Coordinates of C-alpha atoms in Angstrom, one line a residue:
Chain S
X1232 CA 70.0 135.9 103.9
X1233 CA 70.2 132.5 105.5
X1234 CA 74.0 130.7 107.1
X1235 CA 74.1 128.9 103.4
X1236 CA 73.8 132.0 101.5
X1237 CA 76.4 133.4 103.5
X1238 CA 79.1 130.4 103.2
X1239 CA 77.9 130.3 99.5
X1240 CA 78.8 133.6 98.8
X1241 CA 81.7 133.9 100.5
X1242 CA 83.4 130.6 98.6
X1243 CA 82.0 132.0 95.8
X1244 CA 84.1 135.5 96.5
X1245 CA 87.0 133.5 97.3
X1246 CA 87.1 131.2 93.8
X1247 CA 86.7 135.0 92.2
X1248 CA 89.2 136.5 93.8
X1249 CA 91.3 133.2 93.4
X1250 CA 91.0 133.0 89.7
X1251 CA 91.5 136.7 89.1
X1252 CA 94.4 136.8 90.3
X1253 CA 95.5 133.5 88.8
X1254 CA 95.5 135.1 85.7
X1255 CA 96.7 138.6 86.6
X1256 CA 99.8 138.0 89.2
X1257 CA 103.3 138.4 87.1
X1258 CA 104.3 135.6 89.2
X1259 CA 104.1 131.8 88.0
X1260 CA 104.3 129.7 90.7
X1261 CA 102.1 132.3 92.4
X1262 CA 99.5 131.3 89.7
X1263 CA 99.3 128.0 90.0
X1264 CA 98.7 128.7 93.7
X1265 CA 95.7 130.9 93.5
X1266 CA 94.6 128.3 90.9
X1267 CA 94.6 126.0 94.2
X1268 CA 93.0 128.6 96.2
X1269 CA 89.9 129.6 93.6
X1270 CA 89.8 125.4 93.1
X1271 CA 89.3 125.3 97.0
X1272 CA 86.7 127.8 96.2
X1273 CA 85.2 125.9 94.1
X1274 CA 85.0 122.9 96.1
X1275 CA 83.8 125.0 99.2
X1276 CA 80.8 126.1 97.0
X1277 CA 80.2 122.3 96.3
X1278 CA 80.2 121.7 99.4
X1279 CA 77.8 124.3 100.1
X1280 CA 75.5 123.0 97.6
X1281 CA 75.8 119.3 99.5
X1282 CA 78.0 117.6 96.5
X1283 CA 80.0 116.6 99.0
X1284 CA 81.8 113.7 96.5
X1285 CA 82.4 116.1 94.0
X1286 CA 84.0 118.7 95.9
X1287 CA 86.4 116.1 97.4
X1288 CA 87.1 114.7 94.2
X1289 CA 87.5 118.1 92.8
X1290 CA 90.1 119.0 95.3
X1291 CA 92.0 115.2 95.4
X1292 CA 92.2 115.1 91.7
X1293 CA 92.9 119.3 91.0
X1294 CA 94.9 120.5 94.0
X1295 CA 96.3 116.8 94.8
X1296 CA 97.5 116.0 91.6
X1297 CA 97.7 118.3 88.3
X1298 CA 98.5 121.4 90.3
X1299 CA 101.2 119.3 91.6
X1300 CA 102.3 118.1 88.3
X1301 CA 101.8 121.7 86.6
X1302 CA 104.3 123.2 90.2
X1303 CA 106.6 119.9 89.1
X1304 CA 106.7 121.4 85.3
X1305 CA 107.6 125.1 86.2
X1306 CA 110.0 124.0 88.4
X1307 CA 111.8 121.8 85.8
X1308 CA 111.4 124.5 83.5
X1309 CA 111.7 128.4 84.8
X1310 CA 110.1 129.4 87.4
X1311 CA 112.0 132.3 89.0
X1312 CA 111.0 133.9 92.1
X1313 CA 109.6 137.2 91.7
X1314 CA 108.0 138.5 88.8
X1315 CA 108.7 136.8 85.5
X1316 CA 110.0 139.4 83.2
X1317 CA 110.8 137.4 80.1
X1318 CA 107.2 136.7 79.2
X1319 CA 106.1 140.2 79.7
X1320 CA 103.9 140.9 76.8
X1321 CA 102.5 144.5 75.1
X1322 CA 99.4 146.4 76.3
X1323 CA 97.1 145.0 73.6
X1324 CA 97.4 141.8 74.2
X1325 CA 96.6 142.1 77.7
X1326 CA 93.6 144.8 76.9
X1327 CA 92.6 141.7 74.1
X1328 CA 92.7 139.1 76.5
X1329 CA 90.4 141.2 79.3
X1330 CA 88.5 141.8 76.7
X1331 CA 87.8 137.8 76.0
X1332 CA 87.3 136.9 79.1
X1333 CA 85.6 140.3 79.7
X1334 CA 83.1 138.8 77.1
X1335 CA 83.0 135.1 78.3
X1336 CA 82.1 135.8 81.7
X1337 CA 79.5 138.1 80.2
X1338 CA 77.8 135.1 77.8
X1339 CA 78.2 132.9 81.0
X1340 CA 75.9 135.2 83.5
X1341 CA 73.6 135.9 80.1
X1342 CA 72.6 132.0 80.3
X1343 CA 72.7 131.3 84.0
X1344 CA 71.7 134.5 86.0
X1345 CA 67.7 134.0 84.7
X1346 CA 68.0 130.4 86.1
X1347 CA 69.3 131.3 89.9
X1348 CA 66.8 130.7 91.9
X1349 CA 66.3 132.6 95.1
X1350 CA 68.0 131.8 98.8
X1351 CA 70.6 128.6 98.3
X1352 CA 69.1 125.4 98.9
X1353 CA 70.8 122.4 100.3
X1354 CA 70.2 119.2 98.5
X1355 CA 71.5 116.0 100.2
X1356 CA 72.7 114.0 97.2
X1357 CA 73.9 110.2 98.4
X1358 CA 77.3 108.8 96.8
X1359 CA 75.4 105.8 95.2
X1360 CA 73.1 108.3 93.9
X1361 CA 76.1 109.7 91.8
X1362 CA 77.5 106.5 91.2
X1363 CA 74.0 105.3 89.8
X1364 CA 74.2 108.7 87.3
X1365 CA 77.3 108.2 86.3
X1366 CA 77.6 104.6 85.2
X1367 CA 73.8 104.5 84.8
X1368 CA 72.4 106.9 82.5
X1369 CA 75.7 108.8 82.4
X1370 CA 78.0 105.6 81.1
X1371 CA 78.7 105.9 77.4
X1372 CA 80.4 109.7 77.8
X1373 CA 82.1 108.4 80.6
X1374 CA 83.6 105.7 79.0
X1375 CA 84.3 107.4 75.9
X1376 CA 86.2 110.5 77.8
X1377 CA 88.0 107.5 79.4
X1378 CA 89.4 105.9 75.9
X1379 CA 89.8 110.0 74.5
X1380 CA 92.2 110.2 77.5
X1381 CA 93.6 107.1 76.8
X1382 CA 94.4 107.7 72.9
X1383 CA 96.1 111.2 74.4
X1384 CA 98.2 109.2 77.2
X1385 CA 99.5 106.2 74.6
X1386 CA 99.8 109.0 71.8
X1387 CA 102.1 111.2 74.6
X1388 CA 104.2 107.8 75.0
X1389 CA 104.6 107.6 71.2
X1390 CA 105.3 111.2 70.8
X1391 CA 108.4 111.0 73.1
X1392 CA 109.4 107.7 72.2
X1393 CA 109.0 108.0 68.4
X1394 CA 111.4 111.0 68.5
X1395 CA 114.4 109.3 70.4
X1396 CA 114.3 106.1 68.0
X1397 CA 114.5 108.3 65.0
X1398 CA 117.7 109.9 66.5
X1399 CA 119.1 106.8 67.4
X1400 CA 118.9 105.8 64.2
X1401 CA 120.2 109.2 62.3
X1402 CA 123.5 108.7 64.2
Chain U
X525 CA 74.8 120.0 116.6
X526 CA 75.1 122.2 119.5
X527 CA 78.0 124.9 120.0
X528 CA 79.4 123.3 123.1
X529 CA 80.1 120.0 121.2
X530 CA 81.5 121.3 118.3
X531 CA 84.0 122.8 120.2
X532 CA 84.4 119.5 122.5
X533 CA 85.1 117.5 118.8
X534 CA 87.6 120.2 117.9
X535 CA 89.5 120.5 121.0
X536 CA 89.5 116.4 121.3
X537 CA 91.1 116.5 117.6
X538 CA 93.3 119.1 118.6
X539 CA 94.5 117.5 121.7
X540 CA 94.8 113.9 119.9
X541 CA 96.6 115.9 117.1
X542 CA 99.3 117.5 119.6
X543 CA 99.5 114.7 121.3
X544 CA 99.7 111.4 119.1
X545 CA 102.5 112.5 116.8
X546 CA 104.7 112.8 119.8
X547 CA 103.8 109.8 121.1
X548 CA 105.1 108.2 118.0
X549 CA 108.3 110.2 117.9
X550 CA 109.1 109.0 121.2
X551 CA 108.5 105.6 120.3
X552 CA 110.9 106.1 117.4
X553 CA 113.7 107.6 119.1
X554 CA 113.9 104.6 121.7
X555 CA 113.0 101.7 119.5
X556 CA 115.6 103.2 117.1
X557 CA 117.8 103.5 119.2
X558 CA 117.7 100.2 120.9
X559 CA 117.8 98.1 117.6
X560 CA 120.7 100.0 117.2
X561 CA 121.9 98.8 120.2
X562 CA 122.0 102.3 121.7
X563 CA 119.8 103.6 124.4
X564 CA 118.3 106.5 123.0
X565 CA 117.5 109.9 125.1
X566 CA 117.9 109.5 128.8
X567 CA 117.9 112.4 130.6
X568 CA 114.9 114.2 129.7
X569 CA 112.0 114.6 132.2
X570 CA 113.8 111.9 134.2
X571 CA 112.3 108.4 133.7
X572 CA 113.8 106.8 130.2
X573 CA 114.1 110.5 128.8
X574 CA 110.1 110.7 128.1
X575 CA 109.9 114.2 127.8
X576 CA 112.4 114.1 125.6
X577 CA 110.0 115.5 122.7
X578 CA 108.6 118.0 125.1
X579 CA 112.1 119.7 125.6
X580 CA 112.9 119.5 121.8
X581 CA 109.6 121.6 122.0
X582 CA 110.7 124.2 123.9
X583 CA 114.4 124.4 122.1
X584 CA 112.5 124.9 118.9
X585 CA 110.0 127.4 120.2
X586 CA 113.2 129.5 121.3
X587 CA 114.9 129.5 118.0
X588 CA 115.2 132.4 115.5
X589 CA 112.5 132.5 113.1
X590 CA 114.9 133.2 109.9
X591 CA 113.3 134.0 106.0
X592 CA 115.6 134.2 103.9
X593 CA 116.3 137.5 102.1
X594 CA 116.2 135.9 98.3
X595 CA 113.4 133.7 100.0
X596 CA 109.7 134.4 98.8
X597 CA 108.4 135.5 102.1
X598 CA 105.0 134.8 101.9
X599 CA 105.1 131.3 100.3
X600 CA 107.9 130.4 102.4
X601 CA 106.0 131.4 105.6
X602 CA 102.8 130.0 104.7
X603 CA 103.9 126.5 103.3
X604 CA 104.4 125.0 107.0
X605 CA 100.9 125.7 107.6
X606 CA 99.5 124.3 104.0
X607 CA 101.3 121.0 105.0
X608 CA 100.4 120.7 108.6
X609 CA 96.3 121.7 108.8
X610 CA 95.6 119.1 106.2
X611 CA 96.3 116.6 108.5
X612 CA 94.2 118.0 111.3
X613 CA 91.7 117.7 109.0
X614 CA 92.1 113.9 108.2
X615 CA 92.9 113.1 111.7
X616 CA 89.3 114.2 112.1
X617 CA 87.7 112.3 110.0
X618 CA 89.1 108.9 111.5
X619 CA 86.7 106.9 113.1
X620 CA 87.9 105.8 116.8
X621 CA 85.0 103.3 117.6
X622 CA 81.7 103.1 116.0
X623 CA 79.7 106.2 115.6
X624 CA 82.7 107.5 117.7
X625 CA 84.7 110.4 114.8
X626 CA 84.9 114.2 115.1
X627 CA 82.8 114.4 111.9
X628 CA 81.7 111.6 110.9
X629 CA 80.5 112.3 106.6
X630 CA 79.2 109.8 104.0
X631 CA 82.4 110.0 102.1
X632 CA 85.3 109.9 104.9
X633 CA 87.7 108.0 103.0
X634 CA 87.9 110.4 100.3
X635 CA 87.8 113.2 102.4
X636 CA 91.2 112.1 103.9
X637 CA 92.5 110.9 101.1
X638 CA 91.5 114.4 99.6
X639 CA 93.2 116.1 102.7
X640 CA 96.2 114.2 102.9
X641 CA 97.3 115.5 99.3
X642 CA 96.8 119.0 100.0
X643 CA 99.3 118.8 102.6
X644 CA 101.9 117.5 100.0
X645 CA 101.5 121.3 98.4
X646 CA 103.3 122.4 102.0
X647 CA 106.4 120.9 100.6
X648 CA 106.2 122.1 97.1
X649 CA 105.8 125.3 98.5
X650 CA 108.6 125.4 100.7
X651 CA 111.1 123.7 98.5
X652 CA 110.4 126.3 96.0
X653 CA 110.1 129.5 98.1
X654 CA 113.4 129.1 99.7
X655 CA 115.8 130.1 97.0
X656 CA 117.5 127.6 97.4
X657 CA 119.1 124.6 95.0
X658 CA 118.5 121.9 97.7
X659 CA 115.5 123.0 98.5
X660 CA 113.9 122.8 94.8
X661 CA 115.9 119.7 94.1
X662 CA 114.2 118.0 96.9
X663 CA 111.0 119.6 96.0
X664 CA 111.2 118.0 92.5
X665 CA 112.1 114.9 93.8
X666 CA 109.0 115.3 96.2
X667 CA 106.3 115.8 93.4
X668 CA 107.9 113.5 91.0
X669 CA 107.7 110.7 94.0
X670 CA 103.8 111.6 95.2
X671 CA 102.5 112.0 91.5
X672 CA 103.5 108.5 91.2
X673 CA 102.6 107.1 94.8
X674 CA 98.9 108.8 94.8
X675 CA 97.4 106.8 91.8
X676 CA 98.3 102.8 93.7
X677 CA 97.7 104.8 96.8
X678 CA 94.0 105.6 95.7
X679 CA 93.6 102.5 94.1
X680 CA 94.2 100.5 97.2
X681 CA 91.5 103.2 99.2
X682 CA 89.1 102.4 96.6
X683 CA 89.6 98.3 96.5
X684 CA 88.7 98.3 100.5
X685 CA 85.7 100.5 99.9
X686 CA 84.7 98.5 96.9
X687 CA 84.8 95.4 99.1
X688 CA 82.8 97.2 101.9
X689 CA 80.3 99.1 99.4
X690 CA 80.8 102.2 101.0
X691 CA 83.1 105.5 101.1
X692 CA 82.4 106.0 105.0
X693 CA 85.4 104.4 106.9
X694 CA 82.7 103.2 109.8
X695 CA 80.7 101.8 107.3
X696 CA 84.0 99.9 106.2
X697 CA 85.0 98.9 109.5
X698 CA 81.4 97.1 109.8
X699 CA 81.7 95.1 106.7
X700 CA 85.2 94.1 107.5
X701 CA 85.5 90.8 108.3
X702 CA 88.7 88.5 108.7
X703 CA 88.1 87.1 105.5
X704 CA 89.7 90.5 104.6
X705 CA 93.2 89.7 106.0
X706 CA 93.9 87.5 103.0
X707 CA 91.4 88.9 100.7
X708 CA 93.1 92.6 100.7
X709 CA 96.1 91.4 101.4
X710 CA 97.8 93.1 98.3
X711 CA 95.8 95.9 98.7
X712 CA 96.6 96.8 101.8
X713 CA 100.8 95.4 100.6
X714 CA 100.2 98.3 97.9
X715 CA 98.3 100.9 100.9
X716 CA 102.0 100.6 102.9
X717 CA 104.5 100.8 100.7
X718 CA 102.5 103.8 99.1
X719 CA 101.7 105.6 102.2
X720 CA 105.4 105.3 103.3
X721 CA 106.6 107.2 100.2
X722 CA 103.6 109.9 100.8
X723 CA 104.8 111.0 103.9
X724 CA 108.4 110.3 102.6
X725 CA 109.5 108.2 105.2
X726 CA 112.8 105.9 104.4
X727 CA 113.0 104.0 102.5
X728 CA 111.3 106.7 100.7
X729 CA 113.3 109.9 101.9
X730 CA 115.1 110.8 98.9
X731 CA 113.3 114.3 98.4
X732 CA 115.3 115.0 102.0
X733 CA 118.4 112.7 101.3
X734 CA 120.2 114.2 103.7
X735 CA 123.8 113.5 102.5
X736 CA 122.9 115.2 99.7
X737 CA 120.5 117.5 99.5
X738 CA 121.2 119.1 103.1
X739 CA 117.2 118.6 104.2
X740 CA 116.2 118.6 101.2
X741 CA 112.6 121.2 101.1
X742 CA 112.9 122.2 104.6
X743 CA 116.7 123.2 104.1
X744 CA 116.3 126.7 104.9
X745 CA 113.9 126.3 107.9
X746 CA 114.3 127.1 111.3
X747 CA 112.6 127.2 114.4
X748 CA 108.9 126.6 115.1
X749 CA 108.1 126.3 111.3
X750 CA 110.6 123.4 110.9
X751 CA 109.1 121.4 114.0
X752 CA 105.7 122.2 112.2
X753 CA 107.2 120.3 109.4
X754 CA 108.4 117.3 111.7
X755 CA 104.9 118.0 113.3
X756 CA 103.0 117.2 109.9
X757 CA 105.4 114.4 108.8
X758 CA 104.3 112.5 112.5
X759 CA 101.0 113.7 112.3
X760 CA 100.7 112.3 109.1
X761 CA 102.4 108.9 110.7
X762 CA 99.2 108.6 113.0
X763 CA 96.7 109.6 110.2
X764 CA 98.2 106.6 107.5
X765 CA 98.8 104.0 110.5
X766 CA 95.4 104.6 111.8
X767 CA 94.0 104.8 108.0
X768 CA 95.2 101.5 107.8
X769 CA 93.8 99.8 110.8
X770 CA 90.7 101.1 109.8
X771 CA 90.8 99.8 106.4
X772 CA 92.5 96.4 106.7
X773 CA 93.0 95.3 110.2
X774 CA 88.9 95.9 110.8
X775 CA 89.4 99.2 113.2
X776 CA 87.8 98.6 116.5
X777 CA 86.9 95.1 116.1
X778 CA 88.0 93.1 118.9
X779 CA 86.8 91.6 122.1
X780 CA 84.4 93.5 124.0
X781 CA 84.2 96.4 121.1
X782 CA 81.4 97.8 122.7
X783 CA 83.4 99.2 125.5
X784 CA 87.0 99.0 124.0
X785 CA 86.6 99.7 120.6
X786 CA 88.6 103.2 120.3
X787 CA 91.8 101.0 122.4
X788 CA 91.3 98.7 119.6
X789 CA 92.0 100.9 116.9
X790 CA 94.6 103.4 118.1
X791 CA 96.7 99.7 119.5
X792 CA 96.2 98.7 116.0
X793 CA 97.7 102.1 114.5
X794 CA 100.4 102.1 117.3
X795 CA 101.1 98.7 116.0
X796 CA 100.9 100.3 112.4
X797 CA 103.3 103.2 113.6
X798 CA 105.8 100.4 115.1
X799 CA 105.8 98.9 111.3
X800 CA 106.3 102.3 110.2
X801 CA 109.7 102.9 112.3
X802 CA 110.9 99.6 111.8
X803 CA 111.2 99.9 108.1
X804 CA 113.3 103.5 108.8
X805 CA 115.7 101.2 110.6
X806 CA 115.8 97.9 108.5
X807 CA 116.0 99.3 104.7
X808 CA 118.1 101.5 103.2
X809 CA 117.2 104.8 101.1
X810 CA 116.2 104.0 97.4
X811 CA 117.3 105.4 94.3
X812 CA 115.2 108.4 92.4
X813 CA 114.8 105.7 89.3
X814 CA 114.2 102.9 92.0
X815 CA 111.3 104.3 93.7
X816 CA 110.4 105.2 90.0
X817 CA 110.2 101.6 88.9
X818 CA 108.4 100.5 92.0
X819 CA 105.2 102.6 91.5
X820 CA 104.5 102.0 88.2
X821 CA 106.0 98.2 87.5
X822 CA 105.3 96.8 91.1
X823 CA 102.5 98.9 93.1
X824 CA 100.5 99.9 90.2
X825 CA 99.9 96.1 88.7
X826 CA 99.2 95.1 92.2
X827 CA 96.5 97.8 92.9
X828 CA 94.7 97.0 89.4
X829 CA 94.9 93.5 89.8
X830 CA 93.6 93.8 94.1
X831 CA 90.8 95.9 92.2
X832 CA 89.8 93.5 90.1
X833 CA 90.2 90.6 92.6
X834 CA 87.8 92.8 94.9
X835 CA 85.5 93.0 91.9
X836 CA 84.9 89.6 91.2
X837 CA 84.6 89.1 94.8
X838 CA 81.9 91.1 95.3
X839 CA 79.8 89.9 92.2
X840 CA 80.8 86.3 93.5
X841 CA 79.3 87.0 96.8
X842 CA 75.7 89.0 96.7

């Protein structure tokens, strides 16, 4: 049990704990705010690892800006303090959905537990050595996520503006 | 690294965190006041009211600590903390003179970047955790606002590392050159304006409009975990001003850097800070759809177009 193994595990507990009770609190904004903490998690495990871009972007892109914009939506919408009664749904559903992720996380360890290796290992990986993957070998997918989420963005803009010339023109 | 200096590095960050912000806060109240053809706090400490900030201290420190009873405690207790650490965190990462920075990683410019929009959650938090309809309305207008001022805000960061080839903000000090002054020049137009309307400073202070929305997030706060909000707002002051000077004004850079480098950089972020004050006295406070326009027609064609500029640049150059 090296220092590593220790800080690994223990950002490792925390994005658990995090994202369990992401899902489980009958609080919203509460959700979205142990979504930040098991992102932080995340990041800290990253950081562990010595991804030290990735974890930053992780937590610049995540916490800094679509958990903002998912706190900005449930604001706008309903976000009452304490728990949120409305959406209260039957036992099945909740023993279906434990059940799904129940299984998920069971097909995830399947594939990856035979791969860990022993005691965590450091690896110093350079920025430019990401930047080299990414727009090296890694450039095509890049760029085609980057027009996907394009097509999505322009077909959001159409979506909203389509519908308000259509009643403009019904009245 | 031994244990004795990390905990020299954290107790210099701490004391340069306690003490910077209310250095600038000071400077603020008297320049203020004196453009306003007023004198600003006297009596304080004696000489020109300098412990002015000091006593404020003390008031706050004696305060109730109120929650609200509709108030979600925890959230509302923990959200001046989530704003204010973030920025102890960046203010580490800023390089004073070369190979002189608390921690001093390969990729310090996103790290504070990174940081510095964690500590926007604080005010999300609080806005929403007071019960309050001030509070959230200000909180709205808060998120709205940095959603739109972190994209040209990022873009500018990444234009001056482009030009310097590096994410480490000593490694963009030492490719900096004066060249730079014209060259980033919209870059670091867009890296103002945006940084202003992070840390929500007027012309940017509509989340906390005060004529109409009370104090807008921090409504309900009193005591020590409202002066940790003012705390983080002037924190974050010192960590944009000196974030600039490091980016665009070349950071310690001067005569006789070898000796004075780390006066040369916190003069340039005072001189920053100044700029920052100013513009709280000289403009007035903009409109929700206003600042709206301004991101996305003004800031956000500037950054794209400073990005490409530093592009070709930097092809037309190695």
């Amino acid at each position: 049990m090296t220092g590593l193994d220790l800080a690994f595990a223990a950002c490792g507990a925390l994005a658990v704990v995090g994202g369990l009770l992401a899902v489980t609190t009958r609080h919203v904004v509460h959700a979205a705010l142990w979504l930040v903490v098991a992102l932080l998690g995340v990041a800290g495990c990253l950081l562990v690892l010595g991804h030290e871009l990735v974890a930053l972007v992780l937590v610049l892109v995540y916490v800094g800006a679509i958990v903002v914009l998912v706190l900005f939506a449930l604001m706008l919408t309903r976000a009452p303090i304490g728990p949120d009664l409305v959406h209260d749904v039957p036992w099945w559903r909740r023993m279906l959905a434990g059940a799904a992720g129940a299984a998920t996380t069971a097909l995830l360890l399947a594939a990856l537990l035979p791969l860990a290796g022993g005691a965590v290992e450091r690896r110093e990986i350079s920025n430019q050595a990401v930047a080299t993957e990414i727009f090296g070998t890694w450039v095509w997918p890049f760029e085609a996520l980057s027009v996907l989420l394009l097509a999505a963005l322009i077909a959001a803009l159409a979506v909203s503006r389509g519908r308000r010339a259509e009643e403009v023109s019904g009245e | 690294m031994s244990v004795l200096e990390v905990v020299v590095r954290s107790v210099a960050v701490l004391a340069a965190f306690l003490v910077f912000p209310l250095l600038v806060g000071q400077t603020e109240h008297k320049l203020m006041a004196h453009m306003q053809g007023r004198l600003g706090p006297m009596y304080a400490g004696g000489f020109h009211g300098w412990a002015q900030l000091v006593a404020d201290g003390v008031k706050f420190a004696q305060k109730e600590d109120i929650t609200p009873r509709a108030a979600d405690r925890w959230i509302f207790r923990v959200a001046p903390f989530v704003a204010l650490v973030p920025y102890l965190l960046a203010m580490a990462a800023l390089p004073l003179q070369s190979g002189v920075a608390a921690v001093d990683v390969p990729g310090s410019a996103v790290l504070v970047l990174a940081s510095t929009s964690v500590g926007a959650l604080g005010t999300l938090m609080a806005g929403w955790a007071s019960a309050n309809k001030y509070a959230l309305l200000g909180a709205l207008r808060s998120a709205a606002q940095l959603v739109s001022y972190e994209l040209p805000l990022v873009l500018a960061v990444a234009s001056a590392c482009l030009a310097a080839g590096t994410l480490s903000l000593s490694g963009v000090v030492e490719a900096w050159t004066p060249w730079w002054l014209i060259w980033q020049l919209p870059g670091a137009i867009v890296f103002l304006v945006a940084a202003l309307a992070e840390l929500q400073r007027p012309p940017f202070d509509m989340p906390i409009a005060d004529a109409e929305l009370v104090m807008g997030p921090w409504t309900e706060y009193t005591g020590l975990r409202f002066a940790f909000f003012l705390l983080a707002e002037y924190a974050g002051i010192v960590v944009f001003s000196l974030l600039f000077a490091v980016l665009y004004l070349g950071g310690w850079r001067g005569p006789f850097d070898e000796q004075l480098g780390w006066l040369w950089t916190l003069l340039k972020g005072f001189g920053v800070a100044i700029l920052v004050i100013w513009f709280r006295v000289a403009w007035p406070r903009m409109r929700e759809d206003q600042l709206q326009r301004l991101a996305w027609l003004r800031l956000l064609p500037m950054a794209l177009i400073q990005l490409a500029l530093t592009g070709i640049g930097v092809v037309m150059t190695q």
